[in-house]
Coordinates of C-alpha atoms and ligand atoms in Angstrom, one line a residue:
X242 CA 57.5 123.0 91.1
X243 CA 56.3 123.3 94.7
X244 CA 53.9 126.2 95.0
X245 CA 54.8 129.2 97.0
X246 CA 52.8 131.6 99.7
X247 CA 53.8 135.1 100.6
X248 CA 52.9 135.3 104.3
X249 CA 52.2 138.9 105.7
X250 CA 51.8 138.8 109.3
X251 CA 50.2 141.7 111.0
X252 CA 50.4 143.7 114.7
X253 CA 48.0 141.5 116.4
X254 CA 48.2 139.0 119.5
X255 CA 46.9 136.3 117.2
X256 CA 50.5 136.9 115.0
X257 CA 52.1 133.9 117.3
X258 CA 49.3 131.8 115.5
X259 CA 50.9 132.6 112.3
X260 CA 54.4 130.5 113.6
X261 CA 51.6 127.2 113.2
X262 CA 50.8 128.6 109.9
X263 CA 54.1 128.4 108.5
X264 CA 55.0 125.1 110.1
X265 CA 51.2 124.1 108.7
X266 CA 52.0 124.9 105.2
X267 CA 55.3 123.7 104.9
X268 CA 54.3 120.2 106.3
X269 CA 52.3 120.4 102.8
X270 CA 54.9 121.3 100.4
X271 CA 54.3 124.9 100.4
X272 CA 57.2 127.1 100.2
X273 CA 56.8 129.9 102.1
X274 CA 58.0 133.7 102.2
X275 CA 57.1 136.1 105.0
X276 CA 56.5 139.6 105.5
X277 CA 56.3 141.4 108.7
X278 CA 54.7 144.9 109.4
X279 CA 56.5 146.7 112.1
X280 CA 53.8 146.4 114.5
X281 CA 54.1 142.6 114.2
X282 CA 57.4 142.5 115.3
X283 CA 56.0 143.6 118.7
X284 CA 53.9 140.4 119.0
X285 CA 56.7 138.1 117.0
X286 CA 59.8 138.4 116.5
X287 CA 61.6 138.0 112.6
X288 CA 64.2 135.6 114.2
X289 CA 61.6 133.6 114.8
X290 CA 59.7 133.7 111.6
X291 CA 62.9 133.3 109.8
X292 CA 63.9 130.7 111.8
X293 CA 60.7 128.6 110.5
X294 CA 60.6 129.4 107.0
X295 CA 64.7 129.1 106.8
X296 CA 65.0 132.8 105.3
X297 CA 65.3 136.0 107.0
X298 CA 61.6 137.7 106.7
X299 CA 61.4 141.0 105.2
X300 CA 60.3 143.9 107.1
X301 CA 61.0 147.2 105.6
X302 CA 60.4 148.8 102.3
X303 CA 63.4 151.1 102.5
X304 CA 65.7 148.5 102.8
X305 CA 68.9 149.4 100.5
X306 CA 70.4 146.2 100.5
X307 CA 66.9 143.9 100.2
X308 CA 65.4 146.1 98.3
X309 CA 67.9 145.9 94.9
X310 CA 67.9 142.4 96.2
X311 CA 64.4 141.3 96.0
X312 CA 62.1 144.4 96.2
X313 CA 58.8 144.9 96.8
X314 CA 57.2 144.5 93.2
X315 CA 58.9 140.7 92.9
X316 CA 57.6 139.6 96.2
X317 CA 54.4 140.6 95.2
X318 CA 55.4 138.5 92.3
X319 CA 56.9 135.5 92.7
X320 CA 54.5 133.8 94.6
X321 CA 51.1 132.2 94.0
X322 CA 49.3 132.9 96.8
X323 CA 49.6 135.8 99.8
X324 CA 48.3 135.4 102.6
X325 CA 47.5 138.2 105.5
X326 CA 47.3 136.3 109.1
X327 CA 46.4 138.5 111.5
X328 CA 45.1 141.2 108.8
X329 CA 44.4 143.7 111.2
X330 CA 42.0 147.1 110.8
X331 CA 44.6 148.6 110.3
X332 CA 46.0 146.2 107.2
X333 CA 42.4 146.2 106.0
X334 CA 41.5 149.4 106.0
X335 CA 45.1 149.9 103.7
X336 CA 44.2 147.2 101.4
X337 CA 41.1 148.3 101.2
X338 CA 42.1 152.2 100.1
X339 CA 45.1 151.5 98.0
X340 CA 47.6 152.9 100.9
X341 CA 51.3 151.9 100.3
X342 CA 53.3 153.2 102.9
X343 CA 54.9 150.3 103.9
X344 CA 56.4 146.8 102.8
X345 CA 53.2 144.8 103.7
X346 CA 50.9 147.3 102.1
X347 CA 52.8 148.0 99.0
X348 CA 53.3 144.3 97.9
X349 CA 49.0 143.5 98.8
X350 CA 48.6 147.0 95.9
X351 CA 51.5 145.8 93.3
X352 CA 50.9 142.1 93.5
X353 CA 48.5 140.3 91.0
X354 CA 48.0 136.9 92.6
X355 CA 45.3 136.1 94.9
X356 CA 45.2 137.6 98.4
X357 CA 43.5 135.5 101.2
X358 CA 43.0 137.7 104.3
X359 CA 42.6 136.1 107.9
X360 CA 40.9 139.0 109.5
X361 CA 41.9 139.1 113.6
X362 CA 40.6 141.5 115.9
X363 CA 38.5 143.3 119.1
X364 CA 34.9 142.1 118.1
X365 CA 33.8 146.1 118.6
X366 CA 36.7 147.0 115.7
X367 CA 35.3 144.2 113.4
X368 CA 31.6 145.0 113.9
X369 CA 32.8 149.3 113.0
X370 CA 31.1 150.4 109.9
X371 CA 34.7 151.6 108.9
X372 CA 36.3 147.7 109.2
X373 CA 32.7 146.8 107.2
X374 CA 33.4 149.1 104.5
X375 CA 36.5 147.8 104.2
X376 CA 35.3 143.9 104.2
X377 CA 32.9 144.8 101.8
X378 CA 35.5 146.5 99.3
X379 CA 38.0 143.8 99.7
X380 CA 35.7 141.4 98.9
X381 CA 34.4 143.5 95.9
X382 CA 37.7 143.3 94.6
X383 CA 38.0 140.0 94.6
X384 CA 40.3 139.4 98.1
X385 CA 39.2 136.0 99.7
X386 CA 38.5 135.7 103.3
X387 CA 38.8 132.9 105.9
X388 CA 37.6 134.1 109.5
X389 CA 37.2 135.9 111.6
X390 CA 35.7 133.0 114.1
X391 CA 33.7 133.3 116.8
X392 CA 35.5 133.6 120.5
X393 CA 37.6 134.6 123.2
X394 CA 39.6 137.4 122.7
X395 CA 43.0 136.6 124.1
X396 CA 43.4 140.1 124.7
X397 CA 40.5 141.2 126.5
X398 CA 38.4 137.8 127.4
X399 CA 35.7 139.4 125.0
X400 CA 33.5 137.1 122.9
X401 CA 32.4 138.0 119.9
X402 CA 32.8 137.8 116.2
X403 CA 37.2 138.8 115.8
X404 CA 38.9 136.0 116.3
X405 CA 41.5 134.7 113.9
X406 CA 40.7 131.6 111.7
X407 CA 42.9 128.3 113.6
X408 CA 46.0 127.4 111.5
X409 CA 44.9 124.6 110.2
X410 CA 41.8 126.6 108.5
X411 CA 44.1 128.9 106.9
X412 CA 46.0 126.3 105.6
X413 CA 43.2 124.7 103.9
X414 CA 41.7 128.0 102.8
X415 CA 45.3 128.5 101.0
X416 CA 45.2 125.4 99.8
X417 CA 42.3 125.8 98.3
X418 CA 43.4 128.9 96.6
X419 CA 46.9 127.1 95.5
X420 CA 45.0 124.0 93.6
X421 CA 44.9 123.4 90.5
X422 CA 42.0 121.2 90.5
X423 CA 38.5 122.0 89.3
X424 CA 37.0 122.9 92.4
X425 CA 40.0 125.4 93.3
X426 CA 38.2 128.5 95.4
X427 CA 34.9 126.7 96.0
X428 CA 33.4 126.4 99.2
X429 CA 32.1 122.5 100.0
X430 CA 30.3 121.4 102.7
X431 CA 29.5 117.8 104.0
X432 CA 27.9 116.3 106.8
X433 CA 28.6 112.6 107.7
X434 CA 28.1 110.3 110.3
X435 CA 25.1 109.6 112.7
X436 CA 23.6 112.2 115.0
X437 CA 23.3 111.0 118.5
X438 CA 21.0 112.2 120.9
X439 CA 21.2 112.2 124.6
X440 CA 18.4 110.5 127.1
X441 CA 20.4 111.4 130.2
X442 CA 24.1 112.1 131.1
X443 CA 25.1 108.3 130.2
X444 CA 22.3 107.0 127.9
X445 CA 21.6 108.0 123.6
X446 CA 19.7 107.4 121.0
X447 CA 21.5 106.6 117.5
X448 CA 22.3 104.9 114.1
X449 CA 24.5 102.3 112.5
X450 CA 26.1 105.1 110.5
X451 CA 29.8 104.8 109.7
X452 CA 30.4 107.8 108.2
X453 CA 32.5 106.4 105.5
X454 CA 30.5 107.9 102.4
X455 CA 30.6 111.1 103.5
X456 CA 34.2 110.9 104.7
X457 CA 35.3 110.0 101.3
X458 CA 33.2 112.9 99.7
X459 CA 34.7 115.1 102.2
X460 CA 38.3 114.2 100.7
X461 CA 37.4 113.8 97.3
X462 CA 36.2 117.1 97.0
X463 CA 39.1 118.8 99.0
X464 CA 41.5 116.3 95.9
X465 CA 39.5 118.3 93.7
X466 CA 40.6 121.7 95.0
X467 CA 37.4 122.1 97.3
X468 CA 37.7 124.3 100.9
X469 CA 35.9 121.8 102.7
X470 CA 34.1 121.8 106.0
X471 CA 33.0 118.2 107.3
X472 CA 30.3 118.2 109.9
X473 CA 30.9 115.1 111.8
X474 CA 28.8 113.0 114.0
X475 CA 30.8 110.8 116.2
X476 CA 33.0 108.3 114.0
X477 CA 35.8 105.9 114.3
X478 CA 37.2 107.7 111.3
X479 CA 40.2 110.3 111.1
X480 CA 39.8 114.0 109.3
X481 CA 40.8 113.0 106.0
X482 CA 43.8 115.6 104.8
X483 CA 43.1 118.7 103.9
X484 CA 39.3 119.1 105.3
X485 CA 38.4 120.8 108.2
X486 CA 36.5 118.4 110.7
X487 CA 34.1 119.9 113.2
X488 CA 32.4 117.9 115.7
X489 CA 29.3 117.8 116.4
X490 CA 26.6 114.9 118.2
X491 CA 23.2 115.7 118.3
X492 CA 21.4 117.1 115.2
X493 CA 20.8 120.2 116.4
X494 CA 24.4 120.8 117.1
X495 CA 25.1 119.4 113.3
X496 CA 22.5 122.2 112.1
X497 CA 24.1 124.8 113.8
X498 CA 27.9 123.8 112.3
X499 CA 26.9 123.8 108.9
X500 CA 24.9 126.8 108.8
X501 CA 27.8 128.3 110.3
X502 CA 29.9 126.7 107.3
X503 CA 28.0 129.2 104.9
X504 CA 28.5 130.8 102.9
X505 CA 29.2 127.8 100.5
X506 CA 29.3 126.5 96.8
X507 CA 27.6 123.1 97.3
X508 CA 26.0 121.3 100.7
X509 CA 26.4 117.4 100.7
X510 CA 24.1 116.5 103.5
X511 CA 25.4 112.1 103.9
X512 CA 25.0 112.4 107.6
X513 CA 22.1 109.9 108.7
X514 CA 20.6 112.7 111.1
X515 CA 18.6 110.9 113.9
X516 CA 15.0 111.9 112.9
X517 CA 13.5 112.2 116.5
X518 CA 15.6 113.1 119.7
X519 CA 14.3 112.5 123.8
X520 CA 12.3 115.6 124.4
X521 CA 14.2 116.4 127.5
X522 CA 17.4 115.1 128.8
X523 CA 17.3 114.1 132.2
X524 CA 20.1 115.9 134.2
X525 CA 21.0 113.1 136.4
X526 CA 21.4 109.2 134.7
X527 CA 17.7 107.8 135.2
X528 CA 17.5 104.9 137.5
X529 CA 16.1 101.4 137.2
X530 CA 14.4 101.1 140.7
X531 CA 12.8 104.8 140.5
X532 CA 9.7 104.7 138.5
X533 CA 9.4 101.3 136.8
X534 CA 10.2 100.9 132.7
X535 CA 10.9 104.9 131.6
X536 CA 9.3 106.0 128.8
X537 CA 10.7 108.4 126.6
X538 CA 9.3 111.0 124.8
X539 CA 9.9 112.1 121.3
X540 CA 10.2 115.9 119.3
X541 CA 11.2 115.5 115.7
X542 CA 14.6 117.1 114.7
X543 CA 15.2 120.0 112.9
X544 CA 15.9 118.6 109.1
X545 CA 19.1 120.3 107.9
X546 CA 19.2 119.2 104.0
X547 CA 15.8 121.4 103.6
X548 CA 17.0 124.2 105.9
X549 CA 20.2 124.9 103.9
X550 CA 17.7 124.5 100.8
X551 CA 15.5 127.3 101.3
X552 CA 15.1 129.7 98.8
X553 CA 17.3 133.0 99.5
X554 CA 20.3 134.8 99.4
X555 CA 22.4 132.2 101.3
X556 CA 21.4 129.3 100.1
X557 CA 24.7 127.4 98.8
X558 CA 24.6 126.7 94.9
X559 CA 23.8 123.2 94.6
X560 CA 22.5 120.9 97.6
X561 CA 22.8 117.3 97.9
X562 CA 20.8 115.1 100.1
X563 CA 21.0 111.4 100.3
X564 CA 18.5 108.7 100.4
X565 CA 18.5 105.4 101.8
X566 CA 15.7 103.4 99.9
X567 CA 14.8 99.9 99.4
X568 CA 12.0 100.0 96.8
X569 CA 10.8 102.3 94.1
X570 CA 14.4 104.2 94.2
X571 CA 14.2 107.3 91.9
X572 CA 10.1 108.0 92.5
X573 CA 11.6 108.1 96.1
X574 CA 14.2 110.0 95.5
X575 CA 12.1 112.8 93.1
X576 CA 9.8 112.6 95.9
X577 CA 12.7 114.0 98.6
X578 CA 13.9 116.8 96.4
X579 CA 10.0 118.2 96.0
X580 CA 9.9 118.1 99.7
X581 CA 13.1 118.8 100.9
X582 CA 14.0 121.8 98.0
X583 CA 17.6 120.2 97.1
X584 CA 18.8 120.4 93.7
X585 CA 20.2 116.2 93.5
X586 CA 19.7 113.0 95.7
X587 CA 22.3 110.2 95.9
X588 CA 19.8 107.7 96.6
X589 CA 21.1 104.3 98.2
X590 CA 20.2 100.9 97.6
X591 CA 20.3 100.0 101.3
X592 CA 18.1 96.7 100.9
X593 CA 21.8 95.1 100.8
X594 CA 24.6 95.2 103.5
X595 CA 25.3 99.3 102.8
X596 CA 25.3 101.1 105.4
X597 CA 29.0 100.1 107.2
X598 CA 30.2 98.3 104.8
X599 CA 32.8 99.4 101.9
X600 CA 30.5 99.2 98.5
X601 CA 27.4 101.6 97.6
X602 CA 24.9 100.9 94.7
X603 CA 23.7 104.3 94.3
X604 CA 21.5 106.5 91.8
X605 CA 21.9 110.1 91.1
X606 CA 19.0 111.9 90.4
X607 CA 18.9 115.8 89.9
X608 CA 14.6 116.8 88.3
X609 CA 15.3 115.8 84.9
X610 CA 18.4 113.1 85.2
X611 CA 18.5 109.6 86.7
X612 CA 21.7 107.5 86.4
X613 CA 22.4 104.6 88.1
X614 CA 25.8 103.8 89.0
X615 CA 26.6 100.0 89.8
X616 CA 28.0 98.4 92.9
X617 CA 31.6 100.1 93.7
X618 CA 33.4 101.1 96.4
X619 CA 32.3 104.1 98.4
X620 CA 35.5 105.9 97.2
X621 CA 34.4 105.7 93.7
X622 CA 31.1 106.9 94.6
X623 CA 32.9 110.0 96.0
X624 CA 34.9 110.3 93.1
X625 CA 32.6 110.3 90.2
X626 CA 30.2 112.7 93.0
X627 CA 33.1 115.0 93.2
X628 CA 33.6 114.9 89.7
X629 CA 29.8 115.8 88.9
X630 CA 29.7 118.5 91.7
X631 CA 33.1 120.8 89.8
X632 CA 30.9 119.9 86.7
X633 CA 27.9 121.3 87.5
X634 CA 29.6 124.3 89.7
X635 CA 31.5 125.3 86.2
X636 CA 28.2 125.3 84.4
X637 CA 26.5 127.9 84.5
X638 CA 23.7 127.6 86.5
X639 CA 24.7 124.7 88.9
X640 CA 20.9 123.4 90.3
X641 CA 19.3 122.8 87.0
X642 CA 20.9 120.1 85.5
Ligands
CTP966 N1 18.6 114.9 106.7 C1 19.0 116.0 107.3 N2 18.4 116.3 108.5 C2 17.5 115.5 109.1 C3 17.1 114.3 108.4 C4 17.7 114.0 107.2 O1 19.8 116.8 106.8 N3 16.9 115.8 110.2 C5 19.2 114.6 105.4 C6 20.2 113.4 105.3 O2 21.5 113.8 105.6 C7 20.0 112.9 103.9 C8 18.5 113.1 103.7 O3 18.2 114.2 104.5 O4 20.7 113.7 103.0 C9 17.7 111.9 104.0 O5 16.4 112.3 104.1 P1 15.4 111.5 105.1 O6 14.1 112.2 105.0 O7 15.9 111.2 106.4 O8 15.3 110.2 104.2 P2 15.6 108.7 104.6 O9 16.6 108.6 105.6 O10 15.9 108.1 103.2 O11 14.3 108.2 105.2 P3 12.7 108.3 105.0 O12 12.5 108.7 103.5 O13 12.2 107.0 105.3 O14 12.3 109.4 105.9

């Protein structure tokens, strides 16, 4: 049976984003139910809705003839997911306190299936203590939470922390929520691809990366239920389904994206990060008769595997790095994780024809396990990685294994 989402849309200007969410989920399989609070029939209207997901939406809680129909307790129900996009203060602060004065509140207090909120507001409302609170609680009781982004406010051209999650990271945040696989509710991150840094407006330094590994770890993670964030460099490759690309080039670009991917269950750090980058990028594209051969300068770039692998509060679960070796593999590799603090390195046989091509030989290594897994597609290498990630995340404590 096809799994079903109760959509509660709330009084904000982002409700129009929440027609793409239903289009979004549907174009997966999802069947999808919505709810409207009167104050989000000022931004949308329920002909609208209704007209998308192919039923009229329900909008009142003393309905006579809807509510012997279907009534508030079974749509809180019979569904496996809801889903509150915009969840407004206002909707918050209900949830949050147990009000039920209306349809949309009294289904998020009766139902006892997941809730994943998409917090949209004024940055000033979400930054109040009060809306904080209310974060905090919801999350206490165990209410998931994609958003709020960073932005624009359409409203008021204010930027700040308030603006609704895009559709497309909803849907994947539902998603998520709606698997049944293994890593259902985790948090994944991956970066992939090279890093490429600028010399001047036409001119950059870079790799032979393709990206491929970490693509396929990317979608074999989301298979497995993951929400997944890929951090890509520039690639020929398309966003495999169900992950959430973000594109970055240089590697300070790529540090800032995945620390802004926290918090997280597990970090997969396959991107080959350019090590150094120019020192300064010259405004204007350099010219051969100026000055003779240029010389460029190099500063070393930040190193996001040890970064994310600090010791502290944030610090996802388990962190992967990746080596690319060609002799003495694993005292390499045990090497890396002493000086880079991540819990397992993939380490890569690159003395072959690797890196681009379709095949890895590769050795996982955590401080007390080495394995070597023979020449197979890069696929399979995501695969059995994915596989050993939901593991370890099920286990107790993830790191030490
Ligand atoms: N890495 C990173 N940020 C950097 C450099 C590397 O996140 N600035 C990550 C890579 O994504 C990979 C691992 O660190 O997971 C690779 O470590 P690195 O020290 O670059 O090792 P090698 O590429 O194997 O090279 P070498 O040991 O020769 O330095």
């Amino acid at each position: 049976m096809s799994k079903r989402a109760l959509l509660i849309i709330g009084g904000g200007i982002a409700a129009y984003k929440s027609l793409e969410l239903i289009r979004r989920l549907k174009e997966t399989g999802v069947a999808v139910r919505v709810v409207m609070t009167e104050a989000a029939q000022k931004f949308v209207t329920p002909l609208a809705a209704g007209a998308l997901v192919g039923e009229p939406v329900f909008t009142d809680l003393f309905d006579q003839a809807r509510e012997f129909d279907v009534g508030h307790i079974r749509l809180a129900r019979e569904t496996d997911l809801i889903i509150v996009a915009p969840a407004t203060a206002d909707l918050m602060a209900k949830a949050a306190n147990g009000l039920a004065n209306d349809l949309a509140s009294a289904v998020l207090l009766a139902t006892d299936k997941p809730v994943l909120m998409a917090p949209a507001m004024n940055p000033f409302m979400w930054a109040n203590p009060a809306t904080q609170r209310n974060f905090a609680r919801l999350q206490a009781d165990n209410r998931k939470f994609v958003g709020p982004n960073e932005g624009e406010m359409a409203e008021s051209g204010e930027r700040g922390l308030g603006r609704m999650a895009e559709p497309q990271q909803i849907r994947d945040a539902a998603l998520a929520l709606l698997s049944d696989g293994p890593l259902k509710g985790k948090r994944a991150m991956v970066t992939a691809g090279p890093t490429i840094e600028a010399i001047d407006p036409v001119r950059f330094l870079s790799n032979r990366s393709s990206g491929k590994q970490g693509y396929a770890i990317a979608a074999a993670l989301a298979e497995l239920g993951a929400e997944v964030t890929l951090v890509s460099g520039p690639t020929a490759l398309s966003a495999p389904r169900g992950v959430t690309r973000v594109c970055v080039e240089s590697a300070r670009e790529m540090l800032e994206a995945s620390q802004a991917a926290l918090p997280l269950d597990v970090a997969v750090m396959v991107a080959a990060v350019a090590d150094w980058r120019p020192s300064a990028i010259a405004d204007e594209k350099i010219k051969k008769d100026k000055a003779g051969i240029p010389g460029i300068a190099l500063v070393e770039n930040p190193d996001i595997l040890a970064t994310l692998s600090k010791p502290g509060k944030k610090r996802p679960k388990l962190v992967i790095g990746f080596a690319a070796e060609t002799n003495d593999v694993e005292a390499h590799a045990r090497a890396k994780i002493a000086k880079k603090g991540c819990d397992w390195i993939v380490a890569n046989d690159v003395s072959g024809d690797v890196m681009g091509g379709d095949d890895n030989t590769v050795m996982l290594i955590s401080k007390d396990r080495a394995e070597t897994w023979a020449r197979m597609p890069k696929e399979i290498v995501a695969q059995k990685l994915a596989v050993e990630i939901a593991a370890a995340l099920n286990a107790k404590s993830p790191g030490r294994k």
